[in-house]
C-alpha cells in the first residue's frame, strides 16, 4: 500500500475537522444530505455521462493503483540488462534465448525476443516505443475519469449554492427562520463539498496516477535502451553507464556498490 496516499487523505480530513471543531462548530454541522446528493452525486452523474459505461465500471481498478505501491527495482533491472550484455558479447545474441522466459516483464521479453530473432534495430525501437506510446495513452484515458470529476465537482457545488439560495429567498418573506437557515446551510455547504471533492480527493488522485504512469514509462524506456545496447554489442560498462543516467544519485551509488 502507498502510505503517502493514505497519510495525505487522513491528514487532510483530520486537519479540516480539527479546524471545524476549533472554530466552535460541531461535526454534524457539516453534514447535509441534500448537499451531498447535489455535489457528489451530480459530479458523478456528469462524469458517467462523459464516458462509456466500461470506463465507469473500471474506475475502481484504476483508482486502486493510487493506493498501491508497485514494486520497482530499477537498479536490479539495469544489473540484469548489463548481465545480458556481457553474455551476448561473450556467447552471442542467441545465447539469450534461454533467459527470456525467466524475465518477469512481458515488455522486456518481447524486446529481447525481437533481438534474438535478428530483427532490424530500428524496427525493434519502433515496436517498443509504439507500445510505450500506447501505454501512456491508455494511462491518460484511465485517469481522465477522475480528472473530469475534479472539473465537475466545484461546478455542482456552485449549483447547490444556487439551489440553497433559492430556497432561502423563497422562505424569506414567510418569516420561517428554520427554513431560511436550512437553505443557507445548503447554499454554503455545497460549495465546501465541491472544493473538498476536487482538492482533497479527485485532483490528488489524478496527480498520483500521473506519477505512477511516469514511473512505469521510465522503466520501459530503460528496457528499450538496454535492449538496443545489447543488440548493438555495446561494452557492458558503457551499457551500465548509459542506463545509470535514469537513476537518482542514491540509486546510482547503490548500483556501483552492487556492481563494483
PDB file of C-alpha atoms in Angstrom:
ATOM      1  CA  UNK A   1       0.000   0.000   0.000  1.00  0.00           C
ATOM      2  CA  UNK A   2       1.158   3.518  -0.779  1.00  0.00           C
ATOM      3  CA  UNK A   3       1.416   5.059   2.675  1.00  0.00           C
ATOM      4  CA  UNK A   4       1.742   8.585   1.251  1.00  0.00           C
ATOM      5  CA  UNK A   5      -1.743   8.476  -0.279  1.00  0.00           C
ATOM      6  CA  UNK A   6      -3.306   7.155   2.908  1.00  0.00           C
ATOM      7  CA  UNK A   7      -1.473   9.622   5.157  1.00  0.00           C
ATOM      8  CA  UNK A   8      -2.287  12.535   2.876  1.00  0.00           C
ATOM      9  CA  UNK A   9      -6.005  11.796   2.820  1.00  0.00           C
ATOM     10  CA  UNK A  10      -6.164  11.104   6.556  1.00  0.00           C
ATOM     11  CA  UNK A  11      -4.144  14.205   7.398  1.00  0.00           C
ATOM     12  CA  UNK A  12      -6.246  16.410   5.145  1.00  0.00           C
ATOM     13  CA  UNK A  13      -9.501  15.219   6.652  1.00  0.00           C
ATOM     14  CA  UNK A  14      -8.154  15.381  10.203  1.00  0.00           C
ATOM     15  CA  UNK A  15      -6.889  18.952   9.832  1.00  0.00           C
ATOM     16  CA  UNK A  16     -10.138  20.073   8.253  1.00  0.00           C
ATOM     17  CA  UNK A  17     -12.191  18.509  11.042  1.00  0.00           C
ATOM     18  CA  UNK A  18      -9.856  19.958  13.649  1.00  0.00           C
ATOM     19  CA  UNK A  19     -10.335  23.368  12.093  1.00  0.00           C
ATOM     20  CA  UNK A  20     -14.105  22.941  12.250  1.00  0.00           C
ATOM     21  CA  UNK A  21     -14.057  21.933  15.906  1.00  0.00           C
ATOM     22  CA  UNK A  22     -11.596  24.706  16.774  1.00  0.00           C
ATOM     23  CA  UNK A  23     -13.952  27.177  15.120  1.00  0.00           C
ATOM     24  CA  UNK A  24     -16.719  26.278  17.529  1.00  0.00           C
ATOM     25  CA  UNK A  25     -18.765  24.128  15.138  1.00  0.00           C
ATOM     26  CA  UNK A  26     -19.999  20.585  15.643  1.00  0.00           C
ATOM     27  CA  UNK A  27     -19.094  17.945  13.088  1.00  0.00           C
ATOM     28  CA  UNK A  28     -22.794  17.407  12.429  1.00  0.00           C
ATOM     29  CA  UNK A  29     -22.972  20.993  11.215  1.00  0.00           C
ATOM     30  CA  UNK A  30     -21.088  19.911   8.095  1.00  0.00           C
ATOM     31  CA  UNK A  31     -23.410  17.033   7.279  1.00  0.00           C
ATOM     32  CA  UNK A  32     -26.167  17.952   4.853  1.00  0.00           C
ATOM     33  CA  UNK A  33     -27.725  15.168   2.783  1.00  0.00           C
ATOM     34  CA  UNK A  34     -29.169  17.402   0.023  1.00  0.00           C
ATOM     35  CA  UNK A  35     -25.730  18.965  -0.410  1.00  0.00           C
ATOM     36  CA  UNK A  36     -24.128  15.520  -0.669  1.00  0.00           C
ATOM     37  CA  UNK A  37     -26.600  14.470  -3.341  1.00  0.00           C
ATOM     38  CA  UNK A  38     -26.235  17.654  -5.366  1.00  0.00           C
ATOM     39  CA  UNK A  39     -22.446  17.914  -5.230  1.00  0.00           C
ATOM     40  CA  UNK A  40     -21.062  14.381  -5.101  1.00  0.00           C
ATOM     41  CA  UNK A  41     -23.999  12.796  -6.890  1.00  0.00           C
ATOM     42  CA  UNK A  42     -24.219  15.469  -9.545  1.00  0.00           C
ATOM     43  CA  UNK A  43     -20.477  15.382 -10.283  1.00  0.00           C
ATOM     44  CA  UNK A  44     -20.552  11.592 -10.500  1.00  0.00           C
ATOM     45  CA  UNK A  45     -23.568  11.660 -12.829  1.00  0.00           C
ATOM     46  CA  UNK A  46     -21.946  14.211 -15.146  1.00  0.00           C
ATOM     47  CA  UNK A  47     -18.743  12.173 -15.229  1.00  0.00           C
ATOM     48  CA  UNK A  48     -20.665   8.991 -16.023  1.00  0.00           C
ATOM     49  CA  UNK A  49     -22.344  10.794 -18.920  1.00  0.00           C
ATOM     50  CA  UNK A  50     -18.942  11.865 -20.231  1.00  0.00           C
ATOM     51  CA  UNK A  51     -17.503   8.355 -20.571  1.00  0.00           C
ATOM     52  CA  UNK A  52     -18.507   4.932 -21.883  1.00  0.00           C
ATOM     53  CA  UNK A  53     -20.022   2.715 -19.214  1.00  0.00           C
ATOM     54  CA  UNK A  54     -16.986   0.421 -19.320  1.00  0.00           C
ATOM     55  CA  UNK A  55     -14.804   3.317 -18.119  1.00  0.00           C
ATOM     56  CA  UNK A  56     -17.040   3.918 -15.113  1.00  0.00           C
ATOM     57  CA  UNK A  57     -17.110   0.214 -14.300  1.00  0.00           C
ATOM     58  CA  UNK A  58     -13.305   0.110 -14.446  1.00  0.00           C
ATOM     59  CA  UNK A  59     -12.651   3.263 -12.437  1.00  0.00           C
ATOM     60  CA  UNK A  60     -12.299   1.248  -9.231  1.00  0.00           C
ATOM     61  CA  UNK A  61      -9.375  -0.736 -10.620  1.00  0.00           C
ATOM     62  CA  UNK A  62      -7.741   2.463 -11.841  1.00  0.00           C
ATOM     63  CA  UNK A  63      -8.254   4.240  -8.506  1.00  0.00           C
ATOM     64  CA  UNK A  64      -6.759   1.291  -6.621  1.00  0.00           C
ATOM     65  CA  UNK A  65      -3.421   1.983  -8.299  1.00  0.00           C
ATOM     66  CA  UNK A  66      -3.191   5.297  -6.451  1.00  0.00           C
ATOM     67  CA  UNK A  67      -3.284   3.373  -3.157  1.00  0.00           C
ATOM     68  CA  UNK A  68      -0.818   0.708  -4.200  1.00  0.00           C
ATOM     69  CA  UNK A  69       2.946   0.940  -4.154  1.00  0.00           C
ATOM     70  CA  UNK A  70       4.079  -1.200  -7.098  1.00  0.00           C
ATOM     71  CA  UNK A  71       7.486  -2.830  -6.636  1.00  0.00           C
ATOM     72  CA  UNK A  72      10.163  -1.109  -8.651  1.00  0.00           C
ATOM     73  CA  UNK A  73      13.794  -2.207  -8.722  1.00  0.00           C
ATOM     74  CA  UNK A  74      15.373  -0.082 -11.424  1.00  0.00           C
ATOM     75  CA  UNK A  75      18.951  -0.790 -10.276  1.00  0.00           C
ATOM     76  CA  UNK A  76      18.136  -4.509 -10.361  1.00  0.00           C
ATOM     77  CA  UNK A  77      16.730  -4.171 -13.873  1.00  0.00           C
ATOM     78  CA  UNK A  78      19.884  -2.395 -15.027  1.00  0.00           C
ATOM     79  CA  UNK A  79      22.024  -5.122 -13.448  1.00  0.00           C
ATOM     80  CA  UNK A  80      20.035  -7.734 -15.383  1.00  0.00           C
ATOM     81  CA  UNK A  81      20.447  -5.853 -18.661  1.00  0.00           C
ATOM     82  CA  UNK A  82      24.178  -5.452 -18.082  1.00  0.00           C
ATOM     83  CA  UNK A  83      24.498  -9.178 -17.404  1.00  0.00           C
ATOM     84  CA  UNK A  84      22.624  -9.868 -20.652  1.00  0.00           C
ATOM     85  CA  UNK A  85      25.035  -7.557 -22.441  1.00  0.00           C
ATOM     86  CA  UNK A  86      28.010  -9.454 -21.043  1.00  0.00           C
ATOM     87  CA  UNK A  87      26.528 -12.799 -22.052  1.00  0.00           C
ATOM     88  CA  UNK A  88      25.644 -11.588 -25.556  1.00  0.00           C
ATOM     89  CA  UNK A  89      29.156 -10.295 -26.171  1.00  0.00           C
ATOM     90  CA  UNK A  90      30.668 -13.484 -24.850  1.00  0.00           C
ATOM     91  CA  UNK A  91      28.351 -16.110 -26.354  1.00  0.00           C
ATOM     92  CA  UNK A  92      26.287 -14.292 -28.977  1.00  0.00           C
ATOM     93  CA  UNK A  93      22.708 -12.985 -29.021  1.00  0.00           C
ATOM     94  CA  UNK A  94      21.216 -16.447 -29.471  1.00  0.00           C
ATOM     95  CA  UNK A  95      22.542 -17.386 -26.040  1.00  0.00           C
ATOM     96  CA  UNK A  96      19.931 -15.071 -24.500  1.00  0.00           C
ATOM     97  CA  UNK A  97      17.051 -17.226 -25.716  1.00  0.00           C
ATOM     98  CA  UNK A  98      17.296 -19.496 -22.685  1.00  0.00           C
ATOM     99  CA  UNK A  99      16.941 -16.495 -20.346  1.00  0.00           C
ATOM    100  CA  UNK A 100      13.887 -14.895 -21.955  1.00  0.00           C
ATOM    101  CA  UNK A 101      11.272 -16.977 -20.155  1.00  0.00           C
ATOM    102  CA  UNK A 102      12.794 -16.100 -16.788  1.00  0.00           C
ATOM    103  CA  UNK A 103      12.133 -12.387 -17.283  1.00  0.00           C
ATOM    104  CA  UNK A 104       9.132 -11.172 -15.241  1.00  0.00           C
ATOM    105  CA  UNK A 105       8.290  -8.257 -17.546  1.00  0.00           C
ATOM    106  CA  UNK A 106       6.456  -9.073 -20.796  1.00  0.00           C
ATOM    107  CA  UNK A 107       7.631  -5.858 -22.425  1.00  0.00           C
ATOM    108  CA  UNK A 108      11.276  -6.779 -21.902  1.00  0.00           C
ATOM    109  CA  UNK A 109      10.625 -10.348 -23.022  1.00  0.00           C
ATOM    110  CA  UNK A 110       9.233  -9.055 -26.296  1.00  0.00           C
ATOM    111  CA  UNK A 111      12.231  -6.767 -26.838  1.00  0.00           C
ATOM    112  CA  UNK A 112      14.858  -9.421 -26.156  1.00  0.00           C
ATOM    113  CA  UNK A 113      12.972 -11.930 -28.304  1.00  0.00           C
ATOM    114  CA  UNK A 114      12.987  -9.468 -31.209  1.00  0.00           C
ATOM    115  CA  UNK A 115      16.743  -9.062 -30.783  1.00  0.00           C
ATOM    116  CA  UNK A 116      17.341 -12.814 -30.644  1.00  0.00           C
ATOM    117  CA  UNK A 117      15.225 -13.217 -33.792  1.00  0.00           C
ATOM    118  CA  UNK A 118      17.521 -10.825 -35.628  1.00  0.00           C
ATOM    119  CA  UNK A 119      15.007  -8.017 -36.109  1.00  0.00           C
ATOM    120  CA  UNK A 120      16.388  -4.764 -37.510  1.00  0.00           C
ATOM    121  CA  UNK A 121      17.378  -2.399 -34.642  1.00  0.00           C
ATOM    122  CA  UNK A 122      15.265   0.465 -35.980  1.00  0.00           C
ATOM    123  CA  UNK A 123      12.244  -1.811 -36.151  1.00  0.00           C
ATOM    124  CA  UNK A 124      12.900  -3.027 -32.601  1.00  0.00           C
ATOM    125  CA  UNK A 125      12.948   0.570 -31.392  1.00  0.00           C
ATOM    126  CA  UNK A 126       9.777   1.426 -33.323  1.00  0.00           C
ATOM    127  CA  UNK A 127       7.886  -1.572 -31.972  1.00  0.00           C
ATOM    128  CA  UNK A 128       8.892  -0.959 -28.352  1.00  0.00           C
ATOM    129  CA  UNK A 129       8.364   2.805 -28.434  1.00  0.00           C
ATOM    130  CA  UNK A 130       4.988   2.355 -30.103  1.00  0.00           C
ATOM    131  CA  UNK A 131       3.964   0.173 -27.182  1.00  0.00           C
ATOM    132  CA  UNK A 132       5.247   2.802 -24.765  1.00  0.00           C
ATOM    133  CA  UNK A 133       3.159   5.448 -26.522  1.00  0.00           C
ATOM    134  CA  UNK A 134       0.068   3.274 -26.404  1.00  0.00           C
ATOM    135  CA  UNK A 135       0.656   2.580 -22.711  1.00  0.00           C
ATOM    136  CA  UNK A 136       0.894   6.317 -21.990  1.00  0.00           C
ATOM    137  CA  UNK A 137      -2.342   6.930 -23.912  1.00  0.00           C
ATOM    138  CA  UNK A 138      -4.114   4.146 -22.029  1.00  0.00           C
ATOM    139  CA  UNK A 139      -2.943   5.530 -18.686  1.00  0.00           C
ATOM    140  CA  UNK A 140      -4.089   9.034 -19.584  1.00  0.00           C
ATOM    141  CA  UNK A 141      -7.515   7.736 -20.544  1.00  0.00           C
ATOM    142  CA  UNK A 142      -7.768   5.721 -17.333  1.00  0.00           C
ATOM    143  CA  UNK A 143      -7.137   8.708 -15.071  1.00  0.00           C
ATOM    144  CA  UNK A 144      -9.277  11.068 -17.172  1.00  0.00           C
ATOM    145  CA  UNK A 145     -12.388   9.851 -15.302  1.00  0.00           C
ATOM    146  CA  UNK A 146     -11.145  11.420 -12.091  1.00  0.00           C
ATOM    147  CA  UNK A 147      -9.840  14.424 -13.992  1.00  0.00           C
ATOM    148  CA  UNK A 148     -13.357  15.033 -15.287  1.00  0.00           C
ATOM    149  CA  UNK A 149     -14.834  14.507 -11.816  1.00  0.00           C
ATOM    150  CA  UNK A 150     -12.421  17.086 -10.407  1.00  0.00           C
ATOM    151  CA  UNK A 151     -13.638  19.568 -13.009  1.00  0.00           C
ATOM    152  CA  UNK A 152     -17.334  18.935 -12.400  1.00  0.00           C
ATOM    153  CA  UNK A 153     -17.331  18.920  -8.568  1.00  0.00           C
ATOM    154  CA  UNK A 154     -16.845  22.677  -7.962  1.00  0.00           C
ATOM    155  CA  UNK A 155     -19.487  23.473 -10.576  1.00  0.00           C
ATOM    156  CA  UNK A 156     -22.053  21.271  -8.863  1.00  0.00           C
ATOM    157  CA  UNK A 157     -21.009  22.834  -5.577  1.00  0.00           C
ATOM    158  CA  UNK A 158     -21.955  26.224  -7.009  1.00  0.00           C
ATOM    159  CA  UNK A 159     -25.163  24.735  -8.401  1.00  0.00           C
ATOM    160  CA  UNK A 160     -26.039  23.540  -4.912  1.00  0.00           C
ATOM    161  CA  UNK A 161     -25.297  27.009  -3.603  1.00  0.00           C
ATOM    162  CA  UNK A 162     -27.819  28.467  -6.050  1.00  0.00           C
ATOM    163  CA  UNK A 163     -30.408  25.870  -5.037  1.00  0.00           C
ATOM    164  CA  UNK A 164     -29.872  26.738  -1.389  1.00  0.00           C
ATOM    165  CA  UNK A 165     -30.158  30.457  -2.063  1.00  0.00           C
ATOM    166  CA  UNK A 166     -33.391  29.936  -3.987  1.00  0.00           C
ATOM    167  CA  UNK A 167     -34.823  28.012  -1.029  1.00  0.00           C
ATOM    168  CA  UNK A 168     -33.652  30.665   1.387  1.00  0.00           C
ATOM    169  CA  UNK A 169     -35.113  33.545  -0.627  1.00  0.00           C
ATOM    170  CA  UNK A 170     -38.358  31.683  -1.170  1.00  0.00           C
ATOM    171  CA  UNK A 171     -38.910  31.442   2.589  1.00  0.00           C
ATOM    172  CA  UNK A 172     -37.530  34.850   3.412  1.00  0.00           C
ATOM    173  CA  UNK A 173     -40.871  36.601   3.255  1.00  0.00           C
ATOM    174  CA  UNK A 174     -42.644  33.940   5.282  1.00  0.00           C
ATOM    175  CA  UNK A 175     -40.511  34.518   8.345  1.00  0.00           C
ATOM    176  CA  UNK A 176     -39.748  30.817   8.756  1.00  0.00           C
ATOM    177  CA  UNK A 177     -36.312  31.035  10.348  1.00  0.00           C
ATOM    178  CA  UNK A 178     -35.672  27.279  10.261  1.00  0.00           C
ATOM    179  CA  UNK A 179     -36.382  27.114   6.520  1.00  0.00           C
ATOM    180  CA  UNK A 180     -34.148  30.113   5.905  1.00  0.00           C
ATOM    181  CA  UNK A 181     -31.354  28.524   7.923  1.00  0.00           C
ATOM    182  CA  UNK A 182     -31.692  25.213   6.084  1.00  0.00           C
ATOM    183  CA  UNK A 183     -31.486  26.963   2.735  1.00  0.00           C
ATOM    184  CA  UNK A 184     -28.434  28.936   3.802  1.00  0.00           C
ATOM    185  CA  UNK A 185     -26.721  25.780   5.101  1.00  0.00           C
ATOM    186  CA  UNK A 186     -27.264  24.012   1.805  1.00  0.00           C
ATOM    187  CA  UNK A 187     -26.008  27.063  -0.052  1.00  0.00           C
ATOM    188  CA  UNK A 188     -22.725  27.168   1.847  1.00  0.00           C
ATOM    189  CA  UNK A 189     -22.014  23.500   2.447  1.00  0.00           C
ATOM    190  CA  UNK A 190     -22.370  22.514  -1.209  1.00  0.00           C
ATOM    191  CA  UNK A 191     -19.571  24.912  -2.096  1.00  0.00           C
ATOM    192  CA  UNK A 192     -17.461  23.320   0.640  1.00  0.00           C
ATOM    193  CA  UNK A 193     -18.230  19.822  -0.629  1.00  0.00           C
ATOM    194  CA  UNK A 194     -17.339  20.761  -4.207  1.00  0.00           C
ATOM    195  CA  UNK A 195     -13.980  22.188  -3.199  1.00  0.00           C
ATOM    196  CA  UNK A 196     -13.285  19.225  -0.927  1.00  0.00           C
ATOM    197  CA  UNK A 197     -14.097  16.672  -3.632  1.00  0.00           C
ATOM    198  CA  UNK A 198     -11.811  18.413  -6.092  1.00  0.00           C
ATOM    199  CA  UNK A 199      -8.839  19.410  -3.963  1.00  0.00           C
ATOM    200  CA  UNK A 200      -8.549  16.658  -1.372  1.00  0.00           C
ATOM    201  CA  UNK A 201      -9.508  13.644  -3.433  1.00  0.00           C
ATOM    202  CA  UNK A 202     -10.058  13.822  -7.195  1.00  0.00           C
ATOM    203  CA  UNK A 203      -7.190  16.119  -8.211  1.00  0.00           C
ATOM    204  CA  UNK A 204      -4.610  14.412  -5.944  1.00  0.00           C
ATOM    205  CA  UNK A 205      -5.706  11.016  -7.293  1.00  0.00           C
ATOM    206  CA  UNK A 206      -5.098  12.269 -10.834  1.00  0.00           C
ATOM    207  CA  UNK A 207      -1.629  13.519  -9.882  1.00  0.00           C
ATOM    208  CA  UNK A 208      -0.736  10.256  -8.153  1.00  0.00           C
ATOM    209  CA  UNK A 209      -1.886   8.212 -11.153  1.00  0.00           C
ATOM    210  CA  UNK A 210       0.144  10.501 -13.409  1.00  0.00           C
ATOM    211  CA  UNK A 211       3.231   9.836 -11.293  1.00  0.00           C
ATOM    212  CA  UNK A 212       2.578   6.091 -11.409  1.00  0.00           C
ATOM    213  CA  UNK A 213       2.397   6.286 -15.196  1.00  0.00           C
ATOM    214  CA  UNK A 214       5.598   8.317 -15.452  1.00  0.00           C
ATOM    215  CA  UNK A 215       7.473   5.822 -13.281  1.00  0.00           C
ATOM    216  CA  UNK A 216       6.297   2.889 -15.386  1.00  0.00           C
ATOM    217  CA  UNK A 217       7.233   4.632 -18.632  1.00  0.00           C
ATOM    218  CA  UNK A 218      10.730   5.381 -17.336  1.00  0.00           C
ATOM    219  CA  UNK A 219      11.200   1.687 -16.571  1.00  0.00           C
ATOM    220  CA  UNK A 220      10.054   0.759 -20.061  1.00  0.00           C
ATOM    221  CA  UNK A 221      12.395   3.336 -21.589  1.00  0.00           C
ATOM    222  CA  UNK A 222      15.298   1.776 -19.692  1.00  0.00           C
ATOM    223  CA  UNK A 223      14.284  -1.557 -21.191  1.00  0.00           C
ATOM    224  CA  UNK A 224      14.287  -0.053 -24.687  1.00  0.00           C
ATOM    225  CA  UNK A 225      17.731   1.493 -24.331  1.00  0.00           C
ATOM    226  CA  UNK A 226      19.133  -1.622 -22.682  1.00  0.00           C
ATOM    227  CA  UNK A 227      17.719  -3.931 -25.334  1.00  0.00           C
ATOM    228  CA  UNK A 228      19.127  -1.838 -28.186  1.00  0.00           C
ATOM    229  CA  UNK A 229      22.515  -1.575 -26.473  1.00  0.00           C
ATOM    230  CA  UNK A 230      22.625  -5.356 -26.143  1.00  0.00           C
ATOM    231  CA  UNK A 231      21.715  -5.740 -29.800  1.00  0.00           C
ATOM    232  CA  UNK A 232      24.407  -3.306 -30.930  1.00  0.00           C
ATOM    233  CA  UNK A 233      27.040  -5.145 -28.890  1.00  0.00           C
ATOM    234  CA  UNK A 234      27.965  -2.211 -26.657  1.00  0.00           C
ATOM    235  CA  UNK A 235      30.573  -2.717 -23.964  1.00  0.00           C
ATOM    236  CA  UNK A 236      28.768  -3.768 -20.744  1.00  0.00           C
ATOM    237  CA  UNK A 237      30.412  -0.909 -18.848  1.00  0.00           C
ATOM    238  CA  UNK A 238      29.047   1.547 -21.409  1.00  0.00           C
ATOM    239  CA  UNK A 239      25.620  -0.062 -21.130  1.00  0.00           C
ATOM    240  CA  UNK A 240      25.738   0.340 -17.377  1.00  0.00           C
ATOM    241  CA  UNK A 241      26.762   3.995 -17.544  1.00  0.00           C
ATOM    242  CA  UNK A 242      24.096   4.768 -20.152  1.00  0.00           C
ATOM    243  CA  UNK A 243      21.288   3.176 -18.163  1.00  0.00           C
ATOM    244  CA  UNK A 244      22.508   4.642 -14.874  1.00  0.00           C
ATOM    245  CA  UNK A 245      21.550   8.076 -16.216  1.00  0.00           C
ATOM    246  CA  UNK A 246      17.920   7.139 -15.485  1.00  0.00           C
ATOM    247  CA  UNK A 247      18.667   6.684 -11.775  1.00  0.00           C
ATOM    248  CA  UNK A 248      18.699   9.109  -8.878  1.00  0.00           C
ATOM    249  CA  UNK A 249      22.107   9.818  -7.289  1.00  0.00           C
ATOM    250  CA  UNK A 250      21.298   7.468  -4.394  1.00  0.00           C
ATOM    251  CA  UNK A 251      20.310   4.678  -6.779  1.00  0.00           C
ATOM    252  CA  UNK A 252      23.490   5.203  -8.806  1.00  0.00           C
ATOM    253  CA  UNK A 253      25.559   4.765  -5.671  1.00  0.00           C
ATOM    254  CA  UNK A 254      23.718   1.543  -4.844  1.00  0.00           C
ATOM    255  CA  UNK A 255      24.265   0.317  -8.411  1.00  0.00           C
ATOM    256  CA  UNK A 256      28.013   0.968  -8.162  1.00  0.00           C
ATOM    257  CA  UNK A 257      28.205  -0.768  -4.819  1.00  0.00           C
ATOM    258  CA  UNK A 258      26.472  -3.839  -6.241  1.00  0.00           C
ATOM    259  CA  UNK A 259      28.418  -3.951  -9.446  1.00  0.00           C
ATOM    260  CA  UNK A 260      31.932  -2.903  -8.482  1.00  0.00           C
TER     261      UNK A 260
END
